[in-house]
Coordinates of C-alpha atoms in Angstrom, one line a residue:
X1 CA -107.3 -34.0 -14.8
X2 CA -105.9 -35.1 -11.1
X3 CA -108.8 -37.0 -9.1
X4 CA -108.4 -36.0 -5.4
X5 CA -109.8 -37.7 -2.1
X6 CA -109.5 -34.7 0.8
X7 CA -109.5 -36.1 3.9
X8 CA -110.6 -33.9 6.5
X9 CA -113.3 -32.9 3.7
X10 CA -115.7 -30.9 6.1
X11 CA -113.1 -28.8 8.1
X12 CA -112.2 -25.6 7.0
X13 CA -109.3 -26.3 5.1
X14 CA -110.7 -29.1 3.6
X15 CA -114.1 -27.3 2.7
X16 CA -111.3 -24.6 0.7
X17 CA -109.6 -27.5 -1.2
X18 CA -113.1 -28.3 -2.6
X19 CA -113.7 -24.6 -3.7
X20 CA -111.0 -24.5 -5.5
X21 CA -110.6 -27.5 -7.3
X22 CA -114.4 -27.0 -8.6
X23 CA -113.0 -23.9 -9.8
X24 CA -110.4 -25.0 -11.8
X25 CA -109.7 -27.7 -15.0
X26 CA -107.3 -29.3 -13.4
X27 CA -108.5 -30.9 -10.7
X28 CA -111.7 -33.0 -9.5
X29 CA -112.3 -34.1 -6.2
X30 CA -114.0 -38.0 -6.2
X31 CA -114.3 -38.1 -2.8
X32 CA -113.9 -37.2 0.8
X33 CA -113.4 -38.7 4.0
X34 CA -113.8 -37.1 7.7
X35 CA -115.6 -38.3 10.8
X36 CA -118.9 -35.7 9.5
X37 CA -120.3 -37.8 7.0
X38 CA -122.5 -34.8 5.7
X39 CA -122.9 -35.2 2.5
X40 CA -121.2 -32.4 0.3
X41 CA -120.8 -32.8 -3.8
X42 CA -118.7 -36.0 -3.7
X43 CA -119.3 -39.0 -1.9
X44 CA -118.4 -38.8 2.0
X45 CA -116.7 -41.7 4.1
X46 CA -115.4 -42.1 7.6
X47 CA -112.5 -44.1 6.6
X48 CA -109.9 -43.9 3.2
X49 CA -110.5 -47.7 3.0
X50 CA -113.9 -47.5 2.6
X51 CA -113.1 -45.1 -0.8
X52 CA -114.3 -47.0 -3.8
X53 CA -113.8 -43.6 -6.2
X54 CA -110.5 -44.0 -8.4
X55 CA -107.9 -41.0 -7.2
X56 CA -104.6 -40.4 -7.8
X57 CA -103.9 -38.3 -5.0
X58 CA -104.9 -37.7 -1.3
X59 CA -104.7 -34.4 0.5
X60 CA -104.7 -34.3 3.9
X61 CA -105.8 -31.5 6.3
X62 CA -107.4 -33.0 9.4
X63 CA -106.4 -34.1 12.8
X64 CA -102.8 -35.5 14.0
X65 CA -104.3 -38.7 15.4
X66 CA -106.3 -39.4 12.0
X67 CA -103.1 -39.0 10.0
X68 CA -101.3 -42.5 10.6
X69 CA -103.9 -45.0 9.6
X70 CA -105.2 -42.7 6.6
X71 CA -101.5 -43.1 5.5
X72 CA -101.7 -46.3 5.9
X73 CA -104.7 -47.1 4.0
X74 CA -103.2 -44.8 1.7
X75 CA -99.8 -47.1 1.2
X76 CA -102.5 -49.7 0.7
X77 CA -104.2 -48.2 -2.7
X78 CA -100.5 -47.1 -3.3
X79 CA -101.9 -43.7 -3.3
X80 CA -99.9 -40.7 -2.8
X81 CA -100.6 -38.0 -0.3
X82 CA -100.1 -34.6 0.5
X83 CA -100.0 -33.9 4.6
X84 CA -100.6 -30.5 5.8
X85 CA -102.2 -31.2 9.1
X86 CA -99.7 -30.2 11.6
X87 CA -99.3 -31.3 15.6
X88 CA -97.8 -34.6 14.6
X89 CA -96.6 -37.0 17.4
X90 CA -93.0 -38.2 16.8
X91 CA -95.2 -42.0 17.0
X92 CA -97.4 -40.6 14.2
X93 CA -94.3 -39.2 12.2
X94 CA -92.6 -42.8 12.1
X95 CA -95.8 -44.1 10.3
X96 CA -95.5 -41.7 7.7
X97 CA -92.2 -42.1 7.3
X98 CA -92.4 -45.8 7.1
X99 CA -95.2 -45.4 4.5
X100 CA -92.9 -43.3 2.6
X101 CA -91.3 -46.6 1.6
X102 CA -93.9 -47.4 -0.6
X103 CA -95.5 -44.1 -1.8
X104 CA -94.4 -40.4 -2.7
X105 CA -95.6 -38.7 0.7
X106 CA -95.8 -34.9 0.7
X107 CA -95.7 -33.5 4.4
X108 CA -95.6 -29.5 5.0
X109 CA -96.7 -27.6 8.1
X110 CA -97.5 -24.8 5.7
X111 CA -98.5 -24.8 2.5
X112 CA -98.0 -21.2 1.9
X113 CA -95.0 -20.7 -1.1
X114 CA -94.5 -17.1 0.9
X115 CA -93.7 -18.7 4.2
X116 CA -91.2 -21.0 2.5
X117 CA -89.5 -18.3 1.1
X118 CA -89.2 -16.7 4.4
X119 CA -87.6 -19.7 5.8
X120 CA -85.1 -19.3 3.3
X121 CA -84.8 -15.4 4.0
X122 CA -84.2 -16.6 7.8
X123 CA -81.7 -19.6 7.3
X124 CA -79.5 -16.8 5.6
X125 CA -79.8 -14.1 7.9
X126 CA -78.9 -16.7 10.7
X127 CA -76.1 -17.6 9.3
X128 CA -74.6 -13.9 9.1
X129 CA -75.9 -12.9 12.4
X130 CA -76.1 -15.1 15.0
X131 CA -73.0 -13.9 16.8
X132 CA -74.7 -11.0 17.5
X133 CA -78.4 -11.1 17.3
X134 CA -80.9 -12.8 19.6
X135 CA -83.7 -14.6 17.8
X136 CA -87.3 -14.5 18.9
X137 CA -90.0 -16.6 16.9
X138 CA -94.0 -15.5 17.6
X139 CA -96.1 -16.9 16.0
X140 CA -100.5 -15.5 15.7
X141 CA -103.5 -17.8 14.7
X142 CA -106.7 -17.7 15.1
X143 CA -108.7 -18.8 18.5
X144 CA -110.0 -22.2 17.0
X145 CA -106.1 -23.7 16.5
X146 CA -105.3 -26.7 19.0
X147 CA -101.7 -26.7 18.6
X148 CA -99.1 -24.2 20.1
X149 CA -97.2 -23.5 19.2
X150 CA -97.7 -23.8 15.7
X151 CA -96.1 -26.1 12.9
X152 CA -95.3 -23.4 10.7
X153 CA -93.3 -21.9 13.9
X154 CA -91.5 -25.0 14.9
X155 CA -90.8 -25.3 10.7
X156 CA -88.8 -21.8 10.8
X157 CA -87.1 -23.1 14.2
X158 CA -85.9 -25.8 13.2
X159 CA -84.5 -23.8 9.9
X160 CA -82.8 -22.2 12.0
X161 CA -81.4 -24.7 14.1
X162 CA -80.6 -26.5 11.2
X163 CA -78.1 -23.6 9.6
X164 CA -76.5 -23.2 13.0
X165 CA -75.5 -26.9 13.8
X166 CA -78.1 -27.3 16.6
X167 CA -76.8 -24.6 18.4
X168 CA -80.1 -23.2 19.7
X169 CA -82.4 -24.2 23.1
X170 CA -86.0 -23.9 22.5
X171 CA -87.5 -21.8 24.8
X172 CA -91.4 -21.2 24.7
X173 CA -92.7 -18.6 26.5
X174 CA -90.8 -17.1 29.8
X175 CA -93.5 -17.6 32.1
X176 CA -92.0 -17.8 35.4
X177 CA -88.5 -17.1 34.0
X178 CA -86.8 -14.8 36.6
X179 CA -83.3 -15.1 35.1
X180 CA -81.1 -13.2 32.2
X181 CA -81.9 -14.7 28.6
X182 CA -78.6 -17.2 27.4
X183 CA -77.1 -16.7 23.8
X184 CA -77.9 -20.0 22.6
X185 CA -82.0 -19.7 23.6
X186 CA -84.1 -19.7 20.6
X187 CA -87.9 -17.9 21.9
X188 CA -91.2 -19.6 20.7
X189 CA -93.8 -17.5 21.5
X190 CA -98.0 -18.3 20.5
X191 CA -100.6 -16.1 20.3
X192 CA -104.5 -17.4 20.0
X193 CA -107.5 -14.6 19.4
X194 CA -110.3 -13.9 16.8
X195 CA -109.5 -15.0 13.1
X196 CA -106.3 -14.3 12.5
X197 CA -105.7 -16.6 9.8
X198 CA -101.7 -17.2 10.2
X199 CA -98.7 -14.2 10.8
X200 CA -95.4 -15.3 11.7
X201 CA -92.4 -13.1 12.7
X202 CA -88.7 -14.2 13.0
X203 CA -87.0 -11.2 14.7
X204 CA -83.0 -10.9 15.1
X205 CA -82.6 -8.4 17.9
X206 CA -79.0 -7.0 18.5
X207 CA -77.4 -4.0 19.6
X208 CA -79.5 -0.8 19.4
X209 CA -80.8 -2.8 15.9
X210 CA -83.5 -4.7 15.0
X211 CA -84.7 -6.8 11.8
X212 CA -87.7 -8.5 11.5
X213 CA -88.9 -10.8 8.8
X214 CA -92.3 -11.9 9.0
X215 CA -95.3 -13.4 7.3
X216 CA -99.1 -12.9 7.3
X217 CA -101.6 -14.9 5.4
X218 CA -105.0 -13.2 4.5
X219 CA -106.9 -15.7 3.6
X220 CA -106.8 -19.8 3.8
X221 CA -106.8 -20.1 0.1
X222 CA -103.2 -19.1 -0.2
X223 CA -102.8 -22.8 1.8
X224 CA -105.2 -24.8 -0.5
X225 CA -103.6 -23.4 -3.5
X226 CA -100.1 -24.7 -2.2
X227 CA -101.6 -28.0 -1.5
X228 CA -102.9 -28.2 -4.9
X229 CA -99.6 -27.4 -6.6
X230 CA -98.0 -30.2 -4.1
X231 CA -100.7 -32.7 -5.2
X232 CA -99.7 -32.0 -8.9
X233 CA -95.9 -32.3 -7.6
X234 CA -96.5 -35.3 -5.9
X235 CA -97.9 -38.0 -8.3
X236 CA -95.0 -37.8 -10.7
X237 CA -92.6 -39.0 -7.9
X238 CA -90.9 -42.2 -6.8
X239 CA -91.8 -43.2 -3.2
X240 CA -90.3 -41.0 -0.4
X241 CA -90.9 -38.3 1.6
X242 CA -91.0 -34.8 0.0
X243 CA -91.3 -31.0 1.5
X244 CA -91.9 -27.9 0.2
X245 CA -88.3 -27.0 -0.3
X246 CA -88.4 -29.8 -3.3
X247 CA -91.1 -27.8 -4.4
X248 CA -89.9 -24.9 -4.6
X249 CA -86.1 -26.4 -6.7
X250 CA -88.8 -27.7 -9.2
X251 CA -89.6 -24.3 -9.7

């Protein structure tokens, strides 16, 4: 059985990690920590250093500005972690990757194994048409989310980006915009409203043709589930930094 410590315990995400690892053999959660101390079935804490429970892993879905001293604390117990929150700084990104050094650190803007799959749908279709095809990123969440655009967005961007040598300009949004869209732009585009859990569209526009791949998530489990499967993943490696797409090769 995996011990977990969720940290961001009563946020939404972290309230679904607790749901299902109650519901299954595999998993136990020890303990929590999150700035609400409420008291849930396992022991509540504001800090990870203040965690006396054994754990073998942490999963983390809480706040940017939380992340880098809960990894921290988390190189400390040499326990390894699984990051989903998303909005990181490129400050709070050096922290993890500097903790990386001395645990297995699992970092994914989206834990979803169907969005990972469409980056990989996208990275190919890039490479065949971007000649020819304008590519346009929107991105829909719910009206809660802080970030915009989202992480899951900027993930599939920089897929892109990556397969086509850094080719592309990031453009977000054309408010104000009064001139022809350039070749190499690469549109960002964030919608906020209701509870639109997560839908993602890549779209490759070109000459009287257009193909769209896209993503939408119907529930937040499909994200705890995905964490879950990372925390298993994660305790059996050396220190480092993993993603999904290591994930995914393990098969």
């Amino acid at each position: 059985m995996i011990k977990i410590i969720i940290h961001g315990c009563n946020g939404k995400m972290g309230k679904v990690i607790a749901k299902l690892a109650a519901e299954s053999p595999d998993f136990k959660v020890v303990a929590g920590v999150d700035k609400n101390t409420s008291p849930l079935d396992f022991p509540v804490y504001s800090d990870l250093k203040e965690v006396k429970e054994e754990a073998d892993v942490v999963i983390d879905f809480s706040y940017h500005e939380a992340v880098p001293d809960m990894v921290k604390a988390a190189a400390q117990k040499k326990l390894p972690v699984v990051i989903a929150t998303t909005g990181l700084s490129e400050e709070e990104l050096k922290v993890i990757e500097e903790a990386s050094k001395e645990i297995p650190i699992f970092k994914s803007a989206n834990m979803s194994l169907g969005v990972n799959i469409l980056i990989n749908l996208v990275k190919e279709a890039a490479k065949i048409l971007q000649q020819d095809f304008d590519i346009e990123i929107i991105e829909k969440h719910h009206n809660m989310k802080k970030d915009a655009p989202s992480g899951t967005a900027l993930m599939i961007a920089d897929a892109i980006n990556q397969v086509l040598n850094d080719k592309k300009e990031y453009v977000y949004g054309r408010h104000t915009k009064t001139e022809q869209r350039k070749p190499n732009e690469l549109g960002i585009h964030a919608v906020r409203g209701g509870t639109i859990v997560g839908e993602h569209q890549v779209i490759f526009a070109g000459h009287d043709e257009v193909i769209t791949i896209s993503h939408s998530a119907q529930s937040r489990e499909i994200f705890g589930y995905g964490a879950l499967k990372a925390a298993k993943f994660i305790i059996n490696q050396n220190p480092g930094l993993y993603n999904m797409e290591d994930l995914v090769k393990k098969g």
